[in-house]
Coordinates of C-alpha atoms in Angstrom, one line a residue:
Chain C
M1 CA 69.3 -110.5 -0.4
A2 CA 71.8 -111.5 2.2
A3 CA 70.5 -115.1 2.0
S4 CA 71.0 -115.2 -1.8
I5 CA 74.5 -113.8 -1.4
W6 CA 75.3 -116.5 1.2
K7 CA 73.9 -119.2 -1.1
R8 CA 76.0 -117.9 -4.0
C9 CA 79.0 -117.9 -1.6
V10 CA 78.4 -121.6 -0.7
T11 CA 78.2 -122.6 -4.4
A12 CA 81.2 -120.6 -5.1
A13 CA 83.1 -122.4 -2.3
V14 CA 82.1 -125.7 -3.9
K15 CA 83.4 -124.4 -7.2
V16 CA 86.7 -123.5 -5.6
K17 CA 87.2 -127.0 -4.3
C18 CA 86.8 -128.7 -7.7
L19 CA 88.9 -126.1 -9.5
S20 CA 92.0 -126.2 -7.4
P21 CA 93.5 -129.5 -8.8
S22 CA 93.7 -127.9 -12.3
L23 CA 95.4 -124.8 -11.1
S24 CA 98.6 -125.5 -13.0
A25 CA 96.8 -125.7 -16.3
R26 CA 95.4 -122.2 -15.9
R27 CA 97.4 -119.0 -16.1
W28 CA 95.6 -117.1 -13.4
I29 CA 95.8 -117.5 -9.7
L30 CA 92.7 -116.5 -7.9
S31 CA 89.7 -118.6 -8.3
A32 CA 86.7 -117.5 -10.3
A33 CA 84.7 -117.1 -7.1
Y34 CA 87.1 -114.5 -5.8
T35 CA 87.0 -112.3 -9.0
D36 CA 83.3 -112.8 -9.4
T37 CA 81.5 -109.5 -9.8
K38 CA 78.1 -110.9 -8.9
A39 CA 78.2 -110.1 -5.2
W40 CA 79.3 -106.5 -6.0
E41 CA 76.6 -106.1 -8.7
A42 CA 73.9 -107.4 -6.4
R43 CA 74.1 -104.3 -4.2
E44 CA 71.2 -102.0 -4.3
K45 CA 71.6 -99.5 -7.1
D46 CA 71.2 -95.8 -6.7
P47 CA 70.6 -94.5 -10.2
Q48 CA 71.6 -90.9 -10.7
N49 CA 72.1 -88.9 -13.8
L50 CA 75.8 -88.3 -14.2
A51 CA 75.4 -85.0 -15.9
V52 CA 73.3 -83.7 -13.0
L53 CA 75.8 -84.8 -10.5
A54 CA 78.7 -83.3 -12.5
T55 CA 77.0 -79.9 -12.7
T56 CA 76.1 -80.0 -9.0
M57 CA 79.7 -80.7 -8.1
D58 CA 81.0 -78.0 -10.4
R59 CA 78.7 -75.4 -8.9
T60 CA 79.6 -76.4 -5.4
Y61 CA 83.3 -76.1 -6.2
D62 CA 82.8 -72.7 -7.8
R63 CA 81.1 -71.5 -4.7
N64 CA 84.0 -72.8 -2.6
L65 CA 81.7 -75.1 -0.6
P66 CA 82.7 -78.7 0.3
V67 CA 81.4 -81.5 -1.8
S68 CA 80.1 -84.5 0.1
S69 CA 81.7 -87.9 -0.2
L70 CA 78.2 -89.3 -1.1
T71 CA 78.1 -87.3 -4.3
V72 CA 81.5 -88.6 -5.4
S73 CA 80.5 -92.2 -4.5
R74 CA 77.3 -91.9 -6.5
F75 CA 79.2 -90.5 -9.5
V76 CA 81.7 -93.4 -9.4
D77 CA 78.9 -96.0 -8.9
N78 CA 76.9 -94.8 -11.9
I79 CA 79.7 -94.9 -14.5
S80 CA 78.5 -96.6 -17.6
S81 CA 81.1 -95.9 -20.3
R82 CA 84.8 -95.4 -20.9
E83 CA 84.5 -91.6 -21.3
E84 CA 82.8 -91.4 -18.0
V85 CA 85.7 -93.1 -16.4
D86 CA 87.9 -90.1 -17.4
Q87 CA 85.3 -87.7 -16.0
A88 CA 85.3 -89.6 -12.7
E89 CA 89.0 -89.4 -12.6
Y90 CA 88.8 -85.6 -12.8
Y91 CA 86.2 -85.4 -10.1
L92 CA 88.3 -87.7 -7.8
Y93 CA 91.2 -85.4 -8.3
K94 CA 89.1 -82.4 -7.4
F95 CA 87.7 -84.1 -4.4
R96 CA 91.2 -84.9 -3.2
H97 CA 92.1 -81.3 -3.3
S98 CA 89.1 -80.1 -1.4
P99 CA 88.6 -79.8 2.4
N100 CA 86.7 -83.2 2.5
C101 CA 89.6 -85.2 1.1
W102 CA 89.9 -87.3 4.3
Y103 CA 86.4 -88.6 3.9
L104 CA 86.7 -90.5 0.6
R105 CA 84.9 -93.7 1.3
D106 CA 86.4 -97.2 1.0
W107 CA 83.5 -98.4 -1.1
T108 CA 84.1 -95.5 -3.6
I109 CA 87.7 -96.6 -4.0
H110 CA 86.6 -100.2 -4.4
S111 CA 83.9 -99.4 -6.9
W112 CA 86.3 -97.1 -8.9
I113 CA 88.7 -100.0 -9.3
R114 CA 85.9 -102.4 -10.3
Q115 CA 84.5 -99.9 -12.8
C116 CA 88.0 -99.4 -14.3
L117 CA 88.4 -103.1 -14.7
K118 CA 85.0 -103.5 -16.2
Y119 CA 85.3 -100.8 -18.8
G120 CA 88.9 -101.9 -19.8
A121 CA 90.5 -98.8 -18.2
R122 CA 93.1 -100.8 -16.2
E123 CA 95.9 -98.5 -17.0
K124 CA 93.9 -95.6 -15.7
A125 CA 93.3 -97.6 -12.4
L126 CA 97.1 -98.2 -12.2
H127 CA 97.8 -94.6 -12.9
T128 CA 95.5 -93.4 -10.1
V129 CA 96.9 -96.0 -7.7
K130 CA 100.4 -94.9 -8.5
N131 CA 99.6 -91.2 -8.1
K132 CA 97.7 -91.9 -4.9
V133 CA 98.9 -88.5 -3.5
Q134 CA 96.9 -86.7 -6.1
Y135 CA 93.9 -88.9 -6.4
G136 CA 93.6 -90.2 -2.9
I137 CA 93.1 -93.8 -4.0
F138 CA 94.1 -96.2 -1.2
P139 CA 92.6 -99.5 -2.1
D140 CA 92.1 -102.2 0.6
D141 CA 93.5 -105.7 0.4
F142 CA 90.7 -107.3 -1.5
T143 CA 90.8 -104.6 -4.2
F144 CA 94.6 -104.9 -4.5
N145 CA 94.2 -108.7 -4.9
L146 CA 91.7 -108.2 -7.7
L147 CA 94.0 -105.7 -9.5
I148 CA 97.1 -107.9 -9.2
D149 CA 95.2 -110.9 -10.4
S150 CA 93.8 -109.2 -13.5
Y151 CA 97.4 -108.3 -14.5
I152 CA 98.7 -111.8 -13.8
M153 CA 95.9 -113.1 -15.9
D154 CA 97.2 -111.2 -18.9
G155 CA 100.8 -112.1 -18.1
D156 CA 101.7 -108.4 -17.7
F157 CA 104.1 -109.0 -14.8
Q158 CA 105.7 -105.6 -15.0
S159 CA 102.4 -103.8 -14.2
A160 CA 101.6 -106.5 -11.6
C161 CA 105.0 -105.7 -10.0
S162 CA 104.2 -102.0 -10.0
V163 CA 100.9 -102.7 -8.1
V164 CA 102.9 -104.9 -5.7
E165 CA 105.2 -101.9 -5.2
E166 CA 102.2 -99.8 -4.3
V167 CA 101.0 -102.4 -1.8
M168 CA 104.5 -102.3 -0.3
L169 CA 104.4 -98.5 0.0
Q170 CA 101.1 -98.9 1.8
E171 CA 102.5 -101.8 3.9
A172 CA 99.3 -103.6 3.2
F173 CA 100.7 -107.2 3.1
D174 CA 98.3 -108.4 5.8
L175 CA 96.3 -111.1 4.1
P176 CA 98.1 -114.3 3.1
S177 CA 96.3 -114.1 -0.2
T178 CA 98.0 -110.8 -0.9
Q179 CA 101.3 -112.1 0.1
I180 CA 101.1 -115.2 -2.1
L181 CA 99.9 -113.1 -5.1
S182 CA 102.6 -110.6 -4.8
L183 CA 105.3 -113.2 -4.4
Y184 CA 104.0 -114.9 -7.5
A185 CA 104.0 -111.7 -9.4
L186 CA 107.5 -110.8 -8.2
G187 CA 108.9 -114.2 -8.9
S188 CA 107.4 -114.3 -12.4
Y189 CA 108.8 -110.8 -13.2
R190 CA 112.3 -111.9 -12.0
A191 CA 112.1 -115.0 -14.1
M192 CA 111.7 -112.8 -17.1
R193 CA 115.1 -111.4 -16.3
P194 CA 114.4 -107.7 -17.1
Q195 CA 116.9 -104.9 -17.3
L196 CA 116.3 -102.9 -14.2
T197 CA 117.4 -99.4 -13.3
V198 CA 118.6 -98.7 -9.8
S199 CA 115.3 -97.2 -8.6
E200 CA 113.4 -100.2 -10.0
E201 CA 115.8 -102.6 -8.3
R202 CA 115.2 -100.6 -5.0
A203 CA 111.4 -101.0 -5.4
L204 CA 111.7 -104.7 -6.2
G205 CA 114.1 -105.3 -3.3
A206 CA 111.8 -103.4 -0.9
S207 CA 108.7 -105.3 -2.0
L208 CA 110.5 -108.7 -1.8
L209 CA 111.8 -107.8 1.7
I210 CA 108.6 -106.6 3.2
C211 CA 106.5 -109.3 1.7
G212 CA 109.0 -112.0 2.6
M213 CA 109.0 -110.9 6.2
K214 CA 105.4 -112.0 6.6
Q215 CA 106.0 -115.6 5.4
D216 CA 108.2 -117.9 7.5
N217 CA 108.9 -120.6 4.9
T218 CA 111.4 -121.2 2.1
V219 CA 109.8 -118.8 -0.2
G220 CA 109.6 -116.0 2.4
L221 CA 113.2 -116.4 3.5
S222 CA 114.5 -116.5 0.0
A223 CA 112.5 -113.4 -0.7
Q224 CA 114.0 -111.7 2.3
L225 CA 117.5 -112.6 1.2
L226 CA 116.9 -111.3 -2.3
G227 CA 115.3 -108.1 -1.0
N228 CA 118.1 -107.4 1.4
A229 CA 120.7 -108.1 -1.3
L230 CA 119.1 -105.8 -3.8
L231 CA 118.8 -103.0 -1.3
G232 CA 122.4 -103.6 -0.2
K233 CA 123.4 -103.2 -3.8
V234 CA 121.5 -99.9 -4.1
E235 CA 123.1 -98.8 -0.8
M236 CA 126.6 -99.6 -2.1
L237 CA 126.0 -97.7 -5.3
E238 CA 124.1 -94.7 -4.1
G239 CA 124.2 -94.5 -0.3
I240 CA 121.7 -95.3 2.4
H241 CA 119.6 -92.2 2.0
A242 CA 118.7 -93.2 -1.6
V243 CA 117.5 -96.5 -0.1
F244 CA 115.0 -95.5 2.5
K245 CA 113.8 -92.1 1.1
G246 CA 110.1 -92.3 0.4
M247 CA 109.9 -96.0 1.4
P248 CA 108.9 -97.7 4.6
L249 CA 112.4 -99.2 5.2
F250 CA 114.8 -99.2 8.1
W251 CA 117.4 -96.4 7.9
G252 CA 120.3 -98.4 9.4
H253 CA 123.3 -99.2 7.3
G254 CA 124.4 -102.7 6.3
Y255 CA 121.6 -104.3 4.2
L256 CA 124.1 -106.8 2.8
G257 CA 125.0 -107.7 6.4
R258 CA 121.3 -108.3 7.0
A259 CA 121.0 -110.5 3.9
L260 CA 123.9 -112.6 5.3
D261 CA 122.1 -112.7 8.7
V262 CA 119.1 -114.3 6.9
M263 CA 121.4 -117.0 5.5
E264 CA 122.9 -117.6 8.9
R265 CA 119.5 -117.9 10.5
V266 CA 118.5 -120.5 7.9
A267 CA 121.8 -122.3 8.4
T268 CA 121.4 -122.5 12.2
A269 CA 117.6 -123.1 12.2
S270 CA 116.5 -126.5 13.2
G271 CA 113.3 -126.7 11.0
D272 CA 112.8 -127.7 7.4
V273 CA 113.4 -124.3 6.0
K274 CA 115.6 -123.9 2.9
L275 CA 116.8 -121.3 0.6
S276 CA 116.3 -121.7 -3.1
K277 CA 119.4 -122.1 -5.2
D278 CA 118.8 -119.5 -7.8
T279 CA 118.5 -116.8 -5.1
L280 CA 121.9 -117.8 -3.7
D281 CA 123.4 -117.8 -7.2
Y282 CA 121.9 -114.4 -7.8
V283 CA 123.3 -113.0 -4.6
N284 CA 126.7 -114.4 -5.5
D285 CA 126.7 -112.8 -8.9
L286 CA 125.6 -109.5 -7.3
L287 CA 128.4 -109.5 -4.8
Q288 CA 130.9 -110.3 -7.5
E289 CA 129.6 -107.5 -9.6
L290 CA 129.8 -105.0 -6.8
S291 CA 133.4 -106.0 -5.8
S292 CA 134.5 -105.9 -9.4
T293 CA 133.0 -102.4 -9.9
S294 CA 134.6 -101.1 -6.7
D295 CA 137.9 -102.6 -7.7
S296 CA 137.8 -100.9 -11.1
D297 CA 136.8 -97.6 -9.4
S298 CA 139.7 -97.6 -7.0
S299 CA 142.4 -98.9 -9.4
G300 CA 141.3 -97.2 -12.6
A301 CA 142.8 -93.9 -13.7
E302 CA 139.9 -91.4 -13.5
S303 CA 139.9 -87.7 -14.2
A304 CA 140.5 -85.6 -11.0
G305 CA 137.2 -83.7 -11.3
E306 CA 135.1 -86.8 -11.4
E307 CA 136.8 -88.3 -8.3
E308 CA 136.4 -85.1 -6.3
K309 CA 132.7 -85.0 -7.1
K310 CA 132.2 -88.6 -6.1
E311 CA 134.0 -88.1 -2.8
V312 CA 131.9 -85.1 -1.9
T313 CA 128.6 -87.0 -2.5
I314 CA 129.5 -90.2 -0.6
D315 CA 129.0 -90.0 3.1
E316 CA 131.5 -91.3 5.6
D317 CA 129.2 -94.1 6.8
D318 CA 128.6 -95.2 3.2
Q319 CA 132.4 -95.3 2.7
A320 CA 132.6 -97.5 5.7
E321 CA 130.0 -99.8 4.2
Q322 CA 131.9 -100.0 0.9
A323 CA 135.0 -100.9 2.8
K324 CA 133.1 -103.9 4.3
L325 CA 132.4 -105.4 0.9
P326 CA 135.3 -107.9 0.8
Q327 CA 134.2 -109.1 4.3
Y328 CA 130.7 -109.7 3.0
V329 CA 132.0 -111.7 0.1
S330 CA 134.1 -114.0 2.3
R331 CA 131.2 -114.4 4.8
F332 CA 128.8 -115.2 1.9
K333 CA 131.2 -118.0 0.7
E334 CA 131.3 -119.5 4.2
L335 CA 127.6 -119.4 4.7
S336 CA 126.7 -120.8 1.3
S337 CA 129.1 -123.7 1.8
Q338 CA 127.6 -124.3 5.3
L339 CA 124.1 -124.3 3.8
E340 CA 125.1 -126.8 1.1
S341 CA 126.7 -129.1 3.6
E342 CA 123.5 -129.0 5.7
G343 CA 121.4 -129.7 2.7
K344 CA 119.4 -126.5 3.1
V345 CA 119.6 -125.5 -0.5
D346 CA 116.4 -126.0 -2.5
S347 CA 117.1 -126.9 -6.1
A348 CA 113.7 -125.7 -7.2
S349 CA 113.7 -122.1 -8.6
F350 CA 112.0 -119.3 -6.7
Q351 CA 109.2 -119.2 -9.2
A352 CA 108.5 -122.9 -9.0
S353 CA 108.4 -122.8 -5.2
V354 CA 106.0 -119.8 -5.2
T355 CA 103.7 -121.6 -7.6
A356 CA 103.8 -124.7 -5.4
L357 CA 103.0 -122.5 -2.4
A358 CA 100.1 -120.9 -4.3
Q359 CA 98.7 -124.2 -5.2
Q360 CA 98.7 -125.4 -1.6
N361 CA 97.6 -122.3 0.3
L362 CA 95.7 -120.0 -1.9
A363 CA 92.4 -121.8 -1.8
A364 CA 92.5 -121.9 2.0
A365 CA 93.5 -118.2 2.2
E366 CA 90.7 -117.1 -0.1
K367 CA 87.8 -118.4 1.9
P368 CA 88.1 -116.1 5.0
D369 CA 88.8 -113.2 2.5
L370 CA 85.6 -113.8 0.7
E371 CA 83.6 -114.0 3.9
Q372 CA 85.1 -110.8 5.2
Y373 CA 84.5 -109.1 1.9
L374 CA 80.9 -110.0 1.9
S375 CA 80.4 -108.7 5.4
R376 CA 82.3 -105.6 4.5
V377 CA 80.0 -105.0 1.5
Q378 CA 77.0 -105.3 3.9
A379 CA 78.6 -102.7 6.2
W380 CA 79.3 -100.4 3.3
E381 CA 75.7 -100.6 2.1
A382 CA 74.5 -99.8 5.6
E383 CA 76.8 -96.8 5.8
N384 CA 75.7 -95.7 2.3
R385 CA 72.0 -95.8 3.4
Q386 CA 72.8 -93.9 6.5
L387 CA 74.5 -91.2 4.5
I388 CA 71.6 -91.0 2.0
A389 CA 69.2 -90.7 5.0
R390 CA 71.3 -88.0 6.6
E391 CA 71.4 -86.0 3.3
K392 CA 67.7 -86.2 2.9
E393 CA 67.2 -85.0 6.5
M394 CA 69.5 -82.1 5.9
R395 CA 67.7 -81.2 2.7
V396 CA 64.3 -81.3 4.4
K397 CA 65.7 -79.1 7.2
A398 CA 67.1 -76.6 4.7
E399 CA 63.8 -76.5 2.9
Q400 CA 62.0 -75.8 6.1
E401 CA 64.4 -73.0 7.1
K402 CA 64.0 -71.5 3.6
Q403 CA 60.2 -71.6 3.9
E404 CA 60.4 -69.9 7.3
R405 CA 62.7 -67.2 6.0
L406 CA 60.5 -66.5 3.0
A407 CA 57.4 -66.4 5.3
A408 CA 59.2 -64.0 7.7
K409 CA 60.3 -61.8 4.8
A410 CA 56.7 -61.8 3.3
A411 CA 55.3 -61.0 6.7
A412 CA 57.9 -58.2 7.2
Q413 CA 57.1 -56.8 3.7
Q414 CA 53.4 -56.8 4.3
A415 CA 53.7 -55.1 7.7
Chain L
M1 CA 87.6 -31.3 30.6
V2 CA 88.2 -33.7 27.6
K3 CA 86.2 -32.9 24.5
K4 CA 83.7 -35.6 23.7
R5 CA 85.0 -38.0 21.1
R6 CA 83.2 -37.8 17.7
L7 CA 81.4 -41.0 16.8
R8 CA 83.2 -42.0 13.6
L9 CA 81.0 -44.9 12.6
I10 CA 82.3 -45.3 9.1
A11 CA 85.9 -45.5 10.4
E12 CA 84.8 -48.2 12.9
M13 CA 83.2 -50.1 10.1
A14 CA 86.3 -49.7 7.9
R15 CA 88.5 -50.9 10.7
K16 CA 86.4 -54.0 11.2
I17 CA 86.4 -54.8 7.5
R18 CA 90.1 -54.4 7.3
A19 CA 90.6 -56.7 10.3
Y20 CA 88.3 -59.3 8.7
R21 CA 90.1 -59.1 5.3
E22 CA 93.4 -59.5 7.0
L23 CA 92.1 -62.6 8.8
K24 CA 90.9 -64.0 5.6
S25 CA 94.0 -63.3 3.6
R26 CA 96.4 -65.0 6.0
P27 CA 98.9 -67.1 4.1
R28 CA 98.0 -70.8 4.1
E29 CA 100.5 -73.4 5.4
S30 CA 101.4 -74.4 1.8
Q31 CA 102.3 -70.8 1.0
K32 CA 104.1 -70.1 4.2
Y33 CA 106.3 -73.1 4.1
A34 CA 106.8 -73.5 0.4
L35 CA 110.5 -73.7 -0.5
D36 CA 112.6 -73.2 -3.6
Y37 CA 115.0 -76.1 -3.5
E38 CA 117.5 -74.5 -5.9
S39 CA 118.1 -71.3 -3.9
M40 CA 116.9 -72.5 -0.5
K41 CA 114.6 -69.5 -0.1
R42 CA 111.0 -69.3 1.0
P43 CA 109.0 -67.6 -1.8
L44 CA 106.7 -65.9 0.7
T45 CA 109.2 -64.0 2.8
G46 CA 112.3 -64.3 0.6
K47 CA 114.3 -65.5 3.5
M48 CA 116.9 -68.2 3.1
L49 CA 117.2 -71.3 5.3
P50 CA 120.3 -71.7 7.6
V51 CA 123.3 -73.3 5.9
L52 CA 123.5 -76.3 8.2
A53 CA 120.0 -77.3 7.3
W54 CA 120.7 -77.4 3.5
Q55 CA 121.9 -81.0 3.4
D56 CA 118.9 -82.2 5.5
V57 CA 116.5 -80.3 3.3
R58 CA 117.9 -82.0 0.2
R59 CA 118.0 -85.5 1.6
E60 CA 115.1 -85.9 4.0
S61 CA 111.4 -85.1 3.8
R62 CA 108.8 -83.1 5.6
L63 CA 106.2 -84.9 7.7
F64 CA 103.3 -84.2 5.3
S65 CA 105.3 -85.4 2.3
L66 CA 105.3 -88.8 4.1
L67 CA 101.7 -88.5 5.3
A68 CA 100.3 -87.7 1.9
G69 CA 101.2 -91.1 0.5
M70 CA 99.6 -93.0 3.3
R71 CA 96.1 -94.3 3.9
L72 CA 94.1 -91.9 6.1
F73 CA 97.1 -89.6 6.2
G74 CA 99.0 -91.9 8.5
V75 CA 96.7 -91.7 11.5
G76 CA 97.9 -94.4 13.9
R77 CA 101.5 -94.6 12.5
M78 CA 104.7 -93.7 14.2
F79 CA 107.2 -91.2 13.0
T80 CA 110.7 -90.3 14.2
R81 CA 112.9 -87.4 13.5
K82 CA 116.4 -87.8 12.2
S83 CA 117.7 -85.3 14.9
W84 CA 116.3 -87.5 17.6
L85 CA 117.9 -90.6 16.1
E86 CA 121.2 -88.8 16.2
D87 CA 120.9 -87.2 19.6
H88 CA 119.2 -89.7 21.7
T89 CA 119.9 -93.5 21.9
E90 CA 116.5 -94.1 23.5
P91 CA 113.7 -94.3 21.0
S92 CA 111.6 -91.1 20.5
Y93 CA 108.6 -90.9 18.2
W94 CA 105.3 -89.3 17.6
E95 CA 102.1 -91.4 17.1
V96 CA 99.7 -89.5 14.9
T97 CA 96.1 -89.2 16.0
K98 CA 94.6 -86.3 14.1
V99 CA 95.6 -84.6 10.8
K100 CA 94.4 -81.4 9.2
V101 CA 95.7 -81.2 5.7
D102 CA 96.1 -77.9 3.8
Y103 CA 94.1 -78.9 0.7
T104 CA 95.4 -76.0 -1.4
S105 CA 98.9 -77.4 -1.5
E106 CA 99.9 -79.2 -4.7
N107 CA 101.0 -82.6 -3.3
M108 CA 99.0 -82.3 0.0
D109 CA 102.4 -81.5 1.4
H110 CA 101.5 -79.2 4.3
G111 CA 99.1 -79.0 7.2
R112 CA 98.9 -79.5 10.9
A113 CA 99.0 -82.7 12.9
W114 CA 98.3 -83.8 16.4
G115 CA 99.6 -86.9 18.2
I116 CA 101.1 -88.5 21.3
L117 CA 104.8 -87.9 21.9
T118 CA 107.2 -90.5 23.3
L119 CA 110.5 -88.8 24.1
K120 CA 113.4 -90.9 25.1
G121 CA 111.2 -93.9 25.9
K122 CA 108.8 -91.9 28.2
Q123 CA 105.3 -91.7 26.7
E124 CA 103.2 -88.7 27.5
K125 CA 99.5 -88.9 28.2
D126 CA 97.8 -86.2 26.2
V127 CA 97.4 -85.5 22.6
K128 CA 99.5 -82.4 21.6
E129 CA 100.0 -80.5 18.4
M130 CA 103.1 -81.7 16.7
D131 CA 105.7 -78.9 16.3
K132 CA 108.3 -78.7 13.7
V133 CA 106.1 -80.4 11.2
M134 CA 107.5 -78.5 8.3
Y135 CA 111.1 -79.4 9.1
H136 CA 112.9 -81.7 6.6
D137 CA 113.7 -84.1 9.3
W138 CA 111.0 -86.8 9.5
R139 CA 111.2 -90.5 8.9
V140 CA 108.4 -93.0 8.9
V141 CA 108.7 -96.0 11.2
P142 CA 108.0 -99.1 9.1
K143 CA 105.5 -101.5 10.6
H144 CA 108.1 -104.2 11.1
M145 CA 110.1 -101.8 13.3
E146 CA 107.3 -100.6 15.4
E147 CA 107.6 -103.4 18.0
Q148 CA 111.3 -102.7 18.3
L149 CA 110.6 -99.0 19.2
K150 CA 107.7 -99.7 21.5
D151 CA 109.4 -102.4 23.5
F152 CA 111.9 -100.1 25.1
E153 CA 111.7 -99.7 28.9
P154 CA 113.2 -96.4 30.1
L155 CA 115.5 -96.5 33.1
P156 CA 113.9 -95.1 36.3
E157 CA 114.9 -91.5 37.0
P158 CA 117.6 -91.3 39.7
P159 CA 116.1 -89.8 43.0
V160 CA 116.5 -86.1 43.7
R161 CA 119.6 -85.4 45.6
Y162 CA 119.6 -82.9 48.5
V163 CA 122.4 -80.7 49.6
P164 CA 122.9 -78.6 52.8
Y165 CA 122.5 -74.8 52.5
P166 CA 125.6 -72.6 52.6
P167 CA 126.5 -71.8 56.3
L168 CA 125.5 -68.1 56.4
V169 CA 122.2 -68.7 54.7
R170 CA 121.6 -71.7 57.0
A171 CA 122.2 -69.5 60.0
M172 CA 119.9 -66.8 58.7
M173 CA 117.1 -69.4 58.1
L174 CA 117.4 -70.8 61.6
A175 CA 117.4 -67.4 63.2
E176 CA 114.3 -66.3 61.2
H177 CA 112.5 -69.5 62.2
K178 CA 113.4 -68.9 65.9
K179 CA 112.1 -65.3 65.6
R180 CA 108.9 -66.4 64.0
T181 CA 107.9 -69.4 66.1
G182 CA 110.2 -69.2 69.1
S183 CA 111.3 -72.9 68.9
V184 CA 114.4 -74.2 67.4
L185 CA 114.1 -75.8 63.9
A186 CA 114.3 -79.6 64.4
E187 CA 115.5 -80.8 61.0
E188 CA 118.3 -79.5 58.8
P189 CA 117.1 -77.3 56.0
V190 CA 118.1 -78.9 52.6
L191 CA 118.3 -77.6 49.1
P192 CA 116.9 -80.0 46.3
L193 CA 119.2 -80.1 43.3
K194 CA 116.3 -80.1 40.9
R195 CA 113.7 -77.4 40.8
D196 CA 110.3 -78.3 39.5
V197 CA 109.4 -74.8 38.6
L198 CA 108.3 -73.8 35.1
L199 CA 109.7 -70.4 34.7
N200 CA 106.9 -68.5 32.9
K201 CA 104.9 -65.4 33.2
D202 CA 102.4 -66.8 35.8
Y203 CA 105.2 -67.9 38.0
F204 CA 106.9 -64.5 38.2
R205 CA 103.6 -62.8 38.6
K206 CA 102.8 -65.0 41.6
Q207 CA 106.2 -64.4 43.1
E208 CA 105.7 -60.6 42.8
Q209 CA 102.3 -60.9 44.5
E210 CA 103.8 -62.9 47.3
T211 CA 106.6 -60.4 48.0
Q212 CA 104.1 -57.6 47.9
R213 CA 102.0 -59.3 50.5
T214 CA 104.9 -60.0 52.9
E215 CA 106.8 -56.8 52.5
G216 CA 104.0 -54.3 51.7
T217 CA 104.6 -51.4 49.4
P218 CA 108.1 -49.7 49.4
V219 CA 106.8 -46.5 50.8

């Protein structure tokens, strides 16, 4: 079985090579080999009756005993229709709120996402990933890639961006394929120019920043600049606590200052790194908008009550930040002129540069991912078999003990 | 002559059952540390939190509120506390090794955690239980900041300074030594300015035993 998977992998790798030139014609990013379900379907099946499993689980929960992760994984593996997806969601929720919640297996999570995608329950998958606290769904990198790709395929960039936000909250931007996919999703979403609330801007900025930190090229640095600028805007409007609460971000003040540091780093760097023009324009507009709102706040005639409330909620450090805004504006003007003079401004848009990066690097990034995934599937299968063997042993032992007890009771009754 | 105590077996049994039931009905972490954010009161005891903590309770989060949203409940990640960030310039953080979540809580918000503490740059060796887990004071250290925190080299501690004893005490010590051994003490007795003694019950008990040994009973 391993040999057949390897053969399929080799043919898939060949397929990847001949598909990459036509990447611009297609709307999706990952190659067909990556999103192929054949390797996953080729695992050994463990057919179980879902109703039986469900009743067992209900009885175990009623008796306040812990349910094993093997039962839950069997349930999720044997889903065969859309209604059963809903039932599985309920059981995942119950498992999360039981003493064994730590032991939810990786392959269960992976198979849950795969089943949701197969039976068209993508929103359900997104809902469980978003409420990961309640469902305990923490997908690994490969699974995240699959989910983002399925959304990009349909052009639903808003949901793709919410998945990227989840990846950011997990800080799971380790694989280059994940980074490229997320930057593509974020870039396409921004190109749509949506109206964003402050919290959405914060999420977008944080994802751009953390993803951009992993890449050291034009795309990465532009993403860092954009991310820092968006977070700086939220910091100016709402204060630093609104920025880092609930997100893996640094708690220090001065995000706009850090954005300008990125620009300075690019300006003084000796390599071929550039910043894309539309990000610089966007940061410029942002700074103008912020300074105009702060001017109107200070000079406008407001009612006394509103002013008092605003002063109470803003911290002293945040006020110090707001006072630095004109300095930031002037420094930005200097740095952007310096960048233009050094020719480090890339006229291609962020979206275009991300697409170019994807075309170059994605095929190379996918290969080690696929190999690692296949080896991981093998490891999961081995662990699954070990768990099944252990369960059988325990059942045999329990039977034996029960027999002994019955025999002892019968002997005691007779005597 | 004391009358022989009646064997009250049922009362013994009732006592044991009552102790068992009390053990079983202990409030869980989620019930003990639940908080009503409007009135700043704990529903279990009805007590209110101290006023200086109210701003922190509104703005920051508990450790388990952060851990609930992380893979494997944040095992292996580093967490700081806002009070440490304000008080110490050197980095202090906990690195989580083991987590026991209270699964009856709604958002997996409470529990106990164990980890390795690094206080002011000095890392300890053993895994200890984290205290003040339920305080609204915790911040997660993002992965891109971990290097910055770990790189810190603490300054070596300055050596312990010694000081001569007050003159009368010094004279008493020298006289006592002469009485005991007959020779004159060669080196100057010095007093270390830092005592390495942990003042707890065992220490005081040992001190009492030593004085009893040297002085004997008062009568």
